[in-house]
Each structure stands twice: as structure tokens, then as C-alpha cells.
Amino acid sequence: MVTKGEPIYEGKAKILYRTDDPDRMIQYFKDDATAFNAAKKGTIQQKGVFNNKISTKIFQFLEAQGIPTHFVDSLSDREMLIKTVEIIKVEVIVRNVTAGSLCRLLGVEEGIRMEQPVMEYCYKKDELGDPLINEDHIRMLKIATAEELAQIRELTLKINGLMKDFFDKLDLQLIDFKLEFGRHKGHIILADEISPDTCRLWEKGTGKRLDKDRFRHDLGNIEEAYQEVFNRVNS
Ligand code: TMP
Ligand code: ASP
């Protein structure tokens, strides 16, 4: 057992706590929600509990399939024990179906399935609004080496295949999602969270949005959507 220490970082949706083991941290999931670079703020009741539990299931599934993650253990409704990593300052986005900012960027319609997944990188920099960047920018800014980027790309495409199947079995279509990676003992491992905050999930057949787009675009029944994904993931 580890002992919880001081908070070391508070983000928009989570708080990280130190522990008495330098290789372990506690990730605490809040109910706070933001969108559009925090221009929109709110609370989604019980979101922290749902996201912790949904992330736990997905990390356990991915680990079982050979994907290295920062997940160690579930400690409570809102707390996950994780490995201490050095976060790589890019958000890695994977898209299977057109939606969100891709439609705005390229002027394409929403809901078009793409033959090949589209990968994007955003620079994790709040002051700049997390801009879209490319691999040359990542190398230029020394965010990651070419070798690390190649590993991230390979892991991401593998994770996409695994997660598409995982959600497909739950009658959910994985439209797109965001991943973050970290350095741990010389290896790249999956970090952060995987939840309806970081994935677009549409119910098969109805197309009902079961993700944070309900909050972003005031679609109503936000808590119910997180609950629904939680129920399916635990079915
Ligand atoms: P986007 O279409 O708004 O760029 O979002 C693509 C995916 O990334 C979507 O599943 C939501 C997720 N995402 C995050 O997890 N964090 C973010 O800050 C943003 C902008 C998107
Ligand atoms: N992370 C984004 C924010 O700034 C939210 C999002 O659209 O997911 O607030």
C-alpha cells in the first residue's frame, strides 16, 4: 500500500498526488468539465467516478492485450494508482469517422467513415489553445525524438484497433479519441485517461452521442450518457 501525499498538479479534470513511493502517483478524477480550451466550464455529476471506472476497465483490457500503460490499481471510486511518468506534451488524436474539429478544419461533413484512420497531434500548451502540430514541429520543439514518435504511432494504431473492437462489442462506434503518452524507465507507455471525455462514442443504429459532446454542445442528458457507457463497459 502507498500513502497519499501532497497534490503536485491540478488539471481541468484531474488532480495528481504524490505518494511515498517515487514511482507511484495517485490520479484523482473530478466532476469538473471544460470545453473549447476552458471557455466553457461546468460540472457533470459523478463524471469523476464514471471516468475512473471506465478508464480502469480500458487500461486493464489494453494491458491484457500487451499495451504498456501507467495503470497500476484502482484505489477508490475516484482514485487510480499510476506509475510516475514524464508526460510527452502532445495529445495524440485518432479518427475513424469524421467529426469535431476535423470537419471544421477541412470543411468535410460529419459521420463519414474513413478507410484509414487519421492521426493528429496537438501541442499541450494551454496558452496557445493546444494547436495542431506535425511531426517536424514535435522534433523541432524537442517534445519527442523521431524514435519515440515512431513508437507512439505504432502503439496508437494498435490501440485504435483494439479499442474499436472493444466498443463495437458494446454496440458503440468509436468515432475518434485522444491519447497521451509518457516516459517510464526508458519506455513509452500509455498515460492519462480513456473515457467519454476523451473519446467520441456513438450508439450503433441510433447514432446517439454518448460522450462529452453532450456537454460541449448542450445536448442534455449528459450524466445519463456517462452512466450508459459505464454500464456497457461493466456489462
Ligand atoms: P476534436 O474533434 O475536438 O479535435 O476532438 C477529437 C477527439 O479528442 C475527441 O474524441 C475528443 C478528444 N479531445 C480531448 O480528449 N481533449 C481535448 O482537449 C480535445 C480538444 C479533444
Ligand atoms: N480539454 C478541452 C478544454 O479545454 C475540452 C475538450 O473539448 O475536450 O477545455
Short mmCIF file of C-alpha atoms and ligand atoms in Angstrom, two decimals:
data_model
loop_
_atom_site.label_atom_id
_atom_site.label_comp_id
_atom_site.label_asym_id
_atom_site.label_seq_id
_atom_site.Cartn_x
_atom_site.Cartn_y
_atom_site.Cartn_z
CA MET A 1 0.00 0.00 0.00
CA VAL A 2 1.17 3.52 -0.73
CA THR A 3 0.45 6.61 1.35
CA LYS A 4 -1.15 9.58 -0.40
CA GLY A 5 0.94 12.75 -0.26
CA GLU A 6 0.63 16.33 -1.49
CA PRO A 7 -1.14 17.31 -4.72
CA ILE A 8 1.53 18.08 -7.32
CA TYR A 9 -0.60 19.08 -10.30
CA GLU A 10 -4.21 20.07 -10.86
CA GLY A 11 -5.58 19.90 -14.38
CA LYS A 12 -9.05 20.62 -15.75
CA ALA A 13 -10.46 17.18 -14.97
CA LYS A 14 -7.95 15.52 -12.62
CA ILE A 15 -5.58 16.08 -9.72
CA LEU A 16 -2.27 14.23 -9.36
CA TYR A 17 -0.98 13.39 -5.89
CA ARG A 18 2.47 12.33 -4.86
CA THR A 19 2.82 9.14 -2.80
CA ASP A 20 5.57 7.82 -0.52
CA ASP A 21 6.80 5.75 -3.50
CA PRO A 22 8.54 7.99 -6.09
CA ASP A 23 7.42 5.60 -8.86
CA ARG A 24 3.74 5.86 -7.93
CA MET A 25 1.21 8.70 -8.11
CA ILE A 26 -2.50 8.91 -7.48
CA GLN A 27 -4.73 10.26 -10.22
CA TYR A 28 -7.95 11.74 -8.79
CA PHE A 29 -10.89 12.22 -11.18
CA LYS A 30 -13.00 15.38 -10.68
CA ASP A 31 -16.53 16.17 -11.88
CA ASP A 32 -15.32 19.43 -13.48
CA ALA A 33 -15.80 19.69 -17.21
CA THR A 34 -14.41 22.22 -19.67
CA ALA A 35 -14.66 22.65 -23.40
CA PHE A 36 -13.19 24.90 -26.09
CA ASN A 37 -9.97 25.47 -24.18
CA ALA A 38 -11.86 26.12 -20.96
CA ALA A 39 -14.05 28.87 -22.47
CA LYS A 40 -16.99 26.73 -21.33
CA LYS A 41 -16.98 25.39 -17.77
CA GLY A 42 -19.34 23.17 -15.84
CA THR A 43 -19.83 20.15 -13.67
CA ILE A 44 -21.02 16.73 -14.69
CA GLN A 45 -22.34 14.91 -11.60
CA GLN A 46 -20.43 11.69 -10.89
CA LYS A 47 -18.28 12.09 -14.02
CA GLY A 48 -15.12 11.52 -12.00
CA VAL A 49 -16.42 8.19 -10.72
CA PHE A 50 -17.55 7.03 -14.15
CA ASN A 51 -14.35 8.15 -15.90
CA ASN A 52 -12.14 6.49 -13.29
CA LYS A 53 -14.02 3.21 -13.64
CA ILE A 54 -14.29 3.32 -17.43
CA SER A 55 -10.58 4.19 -17.76
CA THR A 56 -9.69 1.37 -15.38
CA LYS A 57 -11.57 -1.19 -17.49
CA ILE A 58 -9.98 0.05 -20.71
CA PHE A 59 -6.44 0.18 -19.29
CA GLN A 60 -6.87 -3.36 -17.92
CA PHE A 61 -8.14 -4.54 -21.31
CA LEU A 62 -5.25 -2.88 -23.17
CA GLU A 63 -2.65 -4.24 -20.70
CA ALA A 64 -4.06 -7.74 -21.25
CA GLN A 65 -3.52 -7.20 -24.98
CA GLY A 66 0.13 -6.24 -24.46
CA ILE A 67 -0.13 -2.43 -24.42
CA PRO A 68 2.02 -0.88 -21.67
CA THR A 69 0.04 1.65 -19.61
CA HIS A 70 0.55 3.71 -16.47
CA PHE A 71 -2.33 1.92 -14.72
CA VAL A 72 -1.41 0.07 -11.53
CA ASP A 73 -4.56 -0.27 -9.43
CA SER A 74 -7.95 1.18 -8.68
CA LEU A 75 -7.88 2.67 -5.17
CA SER A 76 -11.36 4.14 -4.75
CA ASP A 77 -14.31 5.49 -6.74
CA ARG A 78 -12.27 8.46 -7.92
CA GLU A 79 -8.65 7.42 -7.39
CA MET A 80 -6.34 5.41 -9.62
CA LEU A 81 -2.81 4.38 -8.67
CA ILE A 82 -0.49 5.04 -11.59
CA LYS A 83 3.19 4.82 -12.46
CA THR A 84 5.07 8.11 -12.34
CA VAL A 85 5.76 9.14 -15.92
CA GLU A 86 7.21 12.14 -17.66
CA ILE A 87 4.29 13.23 -19.84
CA ILE A 88 5.07 13.84 -23.50
CA LYS A 89 3.49 17.18 -24.31
CA VAL A 90 1.34 16.10 -27.24
CA GLU A 91 -2.24 14.96 -27.47
CA VAL A 92 -2.42 12.15 -29.99
CA ILE A 93 -5.78 12.11 -31.75
CA VAL A 94 -7.04 9.21 -33.84
CA ARG A 95 -10.08 9.48 -36.06
CA ASN A 96 -12.08 6.70 -37.70
CA VAL A 97 -15.16 8.73 -38.64
CA THR A 98 -15.22 12.46 -39.41
CA ALA A 99 -16.40 14.67 -36.52
CA GLY A 100 -15.48 17.69 -34.43
CA SER A 101 -12.52 19.86 -35.31
CA LEU A 102 -11.60 17.77 -38.38
CA CYS A 103 -14.87 18.83 -40.04
CA ARG A 104 -14.16 22.49 -39.23
CA LEU A 105 -10.53 22.22 -40.37
CA LEU A 106 -11.19 20.53 -43.72
CA GLY A 107 -14.78 21.53 -44.43
CA VAL A 108 -15.99 17.94 -44.55
CA GLU A 109 -19.31 16.56 -43.38
CA GLU A 110 -19.65 14.76 -40.06
CA GLY A 111 -20.14 11.00 -39.91
CA ILE A 112 -18.04 9.87 -42.89
CA ARG A 113 -16.14 6.65 -42.17
CA MET A 114 -12.52 6.89 -43.33
CA GLU A 115 -10.76 3.94 -44.95
CA GLN A 116 -7.58 4.62 -42.98
CA PRO A 117 -7.53 6.16 -39.51
CA VAL A 118 -6.33 9.76 -39.44
CA MET A 119 -3.78 10.64 -36.74
CA GLU A 120 -3.21 14.18 -35.50
CA TYR A 121 -1.01 15.76 -32.87
CA CYS A 122 -1.85 18.77 -30.70
CA TYR A 123 0.78 20.61 -28.67
CA LYS A 124 -0.26 20.51 -24.98
CA LYS A 125 0.06 24.24 -24.32
CA ASP A 126 -2.99 25.96 -22.80
CA GLU A 127 -1.71 29.49 -23.61
CA LEU A 128 -1.76 28.59 -27.31
CA GLY A 129 -5.04 26.65 -27.14
CA ASP A 130 -3.40 23.26 -27.82
CA PRO A 131 -2.65 23.90 -31.53
CA LEU A 132 -2.49 21.21 -34.19
CA ILE A 133 1.16 20.43 -34.97
CA ASN A 134 3.05 17.96 -37.17
CA GLU A 135 5.93 15.56 -36.58
CA ASP A 136 8.51 18.12 -37.71
CA HIS A 137 7.19 20.60 -35.14
CA ILE A 138 7.41 17.89 -32.47
CA ARG A 139 11.06 17.24 -33.33
CA MET A 140 11.82 20.95 -33.65
CA LEU A 141 10.39 21.65 -30.18
CA LYS A 142 12.18 18.53 -28.86
CA ILE A 143 8.88 17.24 -27.47
CA ALA A 144 9.82 13.73 -28.58
CA THR A 145 12.54 12.08 -30.66
CA ALA A 146 11.91 10.51 -34.05
CA GLU A 147 12.28 7.09 -32.44
CA GLU A 148 9.76 7.92 -29.71
CA LEU A 149 7.34 9.27 -32.31
CA ALA A 150 7.59 6.06 -34.30
CA GLN A 151 6.80 4.06 -31.13
CA ILE A 152 3.87 6.36 -30.29
CA ARG A 153 2.47 5.97 -33.78
CA GLU A 154 2.76 2.18 -33.71
CA LEU A 155 1.19 1.91 -30.24
CA THR A 156 -1.60 4.33 -31.17
CA LEU A 157 -2.62 2.39 -34.28
CA LYS A 158 -2.59 -0.87 -32.28
CA ILE A 159 -4.70 0.76 -29.53
CA ASN A 160 -7.15 2.05 -32.13
CA GLY A 161 -7.72 -1.45 -33.50
CA LEU A 162 -8.18 -2.90 -30.01
CA MET A 163 -10.48 -0.11 -28.82
CA LYS A 164 -12.64 -0.21 -31.96
CA ASP A 165 -13.32 -3.92 -31.30
CA PHE A 166 -13.82 -3.33 -27.56
CA PHE A 167 -16.53 -0.71 -28.13
CA ASP A 168 -18.01 -2.47 -31.14
CA LYS A 169 -18.91 -5.41 -28.88
CA LEU A 170 -20.76 -2.92 -26.64
CA ASP A 171 -22.70 -1.57 -29.65
CA LEU A 172 -20.74 1.67 -29.56
CA GLN A 173 -18.92 3.13 -32.53
CA LEU A 174 -15.52 4.62 -31.73
CA ILE A 175 -15.55 7.79 -33.82
CA ASP A 176 -12.32 9.36 -32.52
CA PHE A 177 -10.28 9.67 -29.34
CA LYS A 178 -7.28 11.32 -27.71
CA LEU A 179 -4.31 9.61 -26.10
CA GLU A 180 -1.38 10.83 -24.04
CA PHE A 181 1.88 9.01 -23.55
CA GLY A 182 4.67 9.24 -21.00
CA ARG A 183 8.25 8.12 -20.48
CA HIS A 184 8.73 5.47 -17.81
CA LYS A 185 12.07 3.76 -17.17
CA GLY A 186 13.20 4.31 -20.75
CA HIS A 187 9.94 3.14 -22.34
CA ILE A 188 6.94 4.89 -23.84
CA ILE A 189 3.73 3.93 -22.05
CA LEU A 190 0.10 4.99 -22.36
CA ALA A 191 -0.92 7.54 -19.71
CA ASP A 192 -3.76 9.92 -18.73
CA GLU A 193 -7.31 8.54 -19.13
CA ILE A 194 -9.61 6.95 -21.69
CA SER A 195 -13.21 7.94 -21.09
CA PRO A 196 -16.22 9.69 -22.65
CA ASP A 197 -14.25 12.92 -22.02
CA THR A 198 -11.55 11.78 -24.41
CA CYS A 199 -13.45 9.61 -26.92
CA ARG A 200 -16.41 10.20 -29.21
CA LEU A 201 -18.76 7.24 -28.88
CA TRP A 202 -21.94 6.93 -30.94
CA GLU A 203 -24.54 4.28 -30.25
CA LYS A 204 -24.74 1.86 -33.16
CA GLY A 205 -28.02 2.10 -35.02
CA THR A 206 -29.29 5.33 -33.45
CA GLY A 207 -26.10 7.43 -33.67
CA LYS A 208 -26.88 8.77 -30.19
CA ARG A 209 -23.89 10.68 -28.77
CA LEU A 210 -22.67 9.02 -25.58
CA ASP A 211 -19.72 11.29 -24.80
CA LYS A 212 -18.63 14.80 -23.82
CA ASP A 213 -20.16 16.29 -26.99
CA ARG A 214 -23.42 16.30 -24.97
CA PHE A 215 -21.74 18.86 -22.66
CA ARG A 216 -19.84 20.71 -25.42
CA HIS A 217 -22.99 21.27 -27.47
CA ASP A 218 -25.68 21.36 -24.73
CA LEU A 219 -27.41 18.19 -25.92
CA GLY A 220 -28.85 17.35 -22.47
CA ASN A 221 -28.82 14.03 -20.56
CA ILE A 222 -25.08 14.37 -20.00
CA GLU A 223 -24.83 12.32 -16.78
CA GLU A 224 -27.00 9.61 -18.35
CA ALA A 225 -24.57 9.28 -21.26
CA TYR A 226 -21.58 8.68 -18.95
CA GLN A 227 -23.70 6.25 -16.90
CA GLU A 228 -24.68 4.42 -20.08
CA VAL A 229 -21.06 3.97 -21.21
CA PHE A 230 -20.14 2.83 -17.68
CA ASN A 231 -22.97 0.26 -17.70
CA ARG A 232 -21.92 -1.13 -21.06
CA VAL A 233 -18.23 -1.29 -20.16
CA ASN A 234 -19.16 -3.21 -16.99
CA SER A 235 -21.72 -5.49 -18.65
P1 TMP B 1 -11.76 17.41 -31.66
O1 TMP B 1 -12.59 16.93 -32.82
O2 TMP B 1 -12.46 18.44 -30.83
O3 TMP B 1 -10.40 17.80 -32.08
O4 TMP B 1 -11.58 16.15 -30.68
C1 TMP B 1 -11.05 14.94 -31.13
C2 TMP B 1 -11.10 13.91 -30.00
O5 TMP B 1 -10.19 14.26 -28.98
C3 TMP B 1 -12.46 13.78 -29.33
O6 TMP B 1 -12.70 12.40 -29.10
C4 TMP B 1 -12.32 14.49 -28.04
C5 TMP B 1 -10.86 14.41 -27.72
N1 TMP B 1 -10.33 15.62 -27.09
C6 TMP B 1 -9.76 15.54 -25.83
O7 TMP B 1 -9.72 14.48 -25.22
N2 TMP B 1 -9.26 16.68 -25.28
C7 TMP B 1 -9.28 17.87 -25.91
O8 TMP B 1 -8.80 18.86 -25.35
C8 TMP B 1 -9.87 17.94 -27.22
C9 TMP B 1 -9.93 19.24 -27.95
C10 TMP B 1 -10.37 16.80 -27.76
N1 ASP B 2 -9.73 19.90 -22.98
C1 ASP B 2 -10.68 20.78 -23.65
C2 ASP B 2 -10.75 22.07 -22.86
O1 ASP B 2 -10.22 22.86 -22.95
C3 ASP B 2 -12.00 20.25 -23.64
C4 ASP B 2 -12.49 19.36 -24.72
O2 ASP B 2 -13.07 19.83 -25.70
O3 ASP B 2 -12.42 18.17 -24.51
O4 ASP B 2 -11.28 22.59 -22.10
#
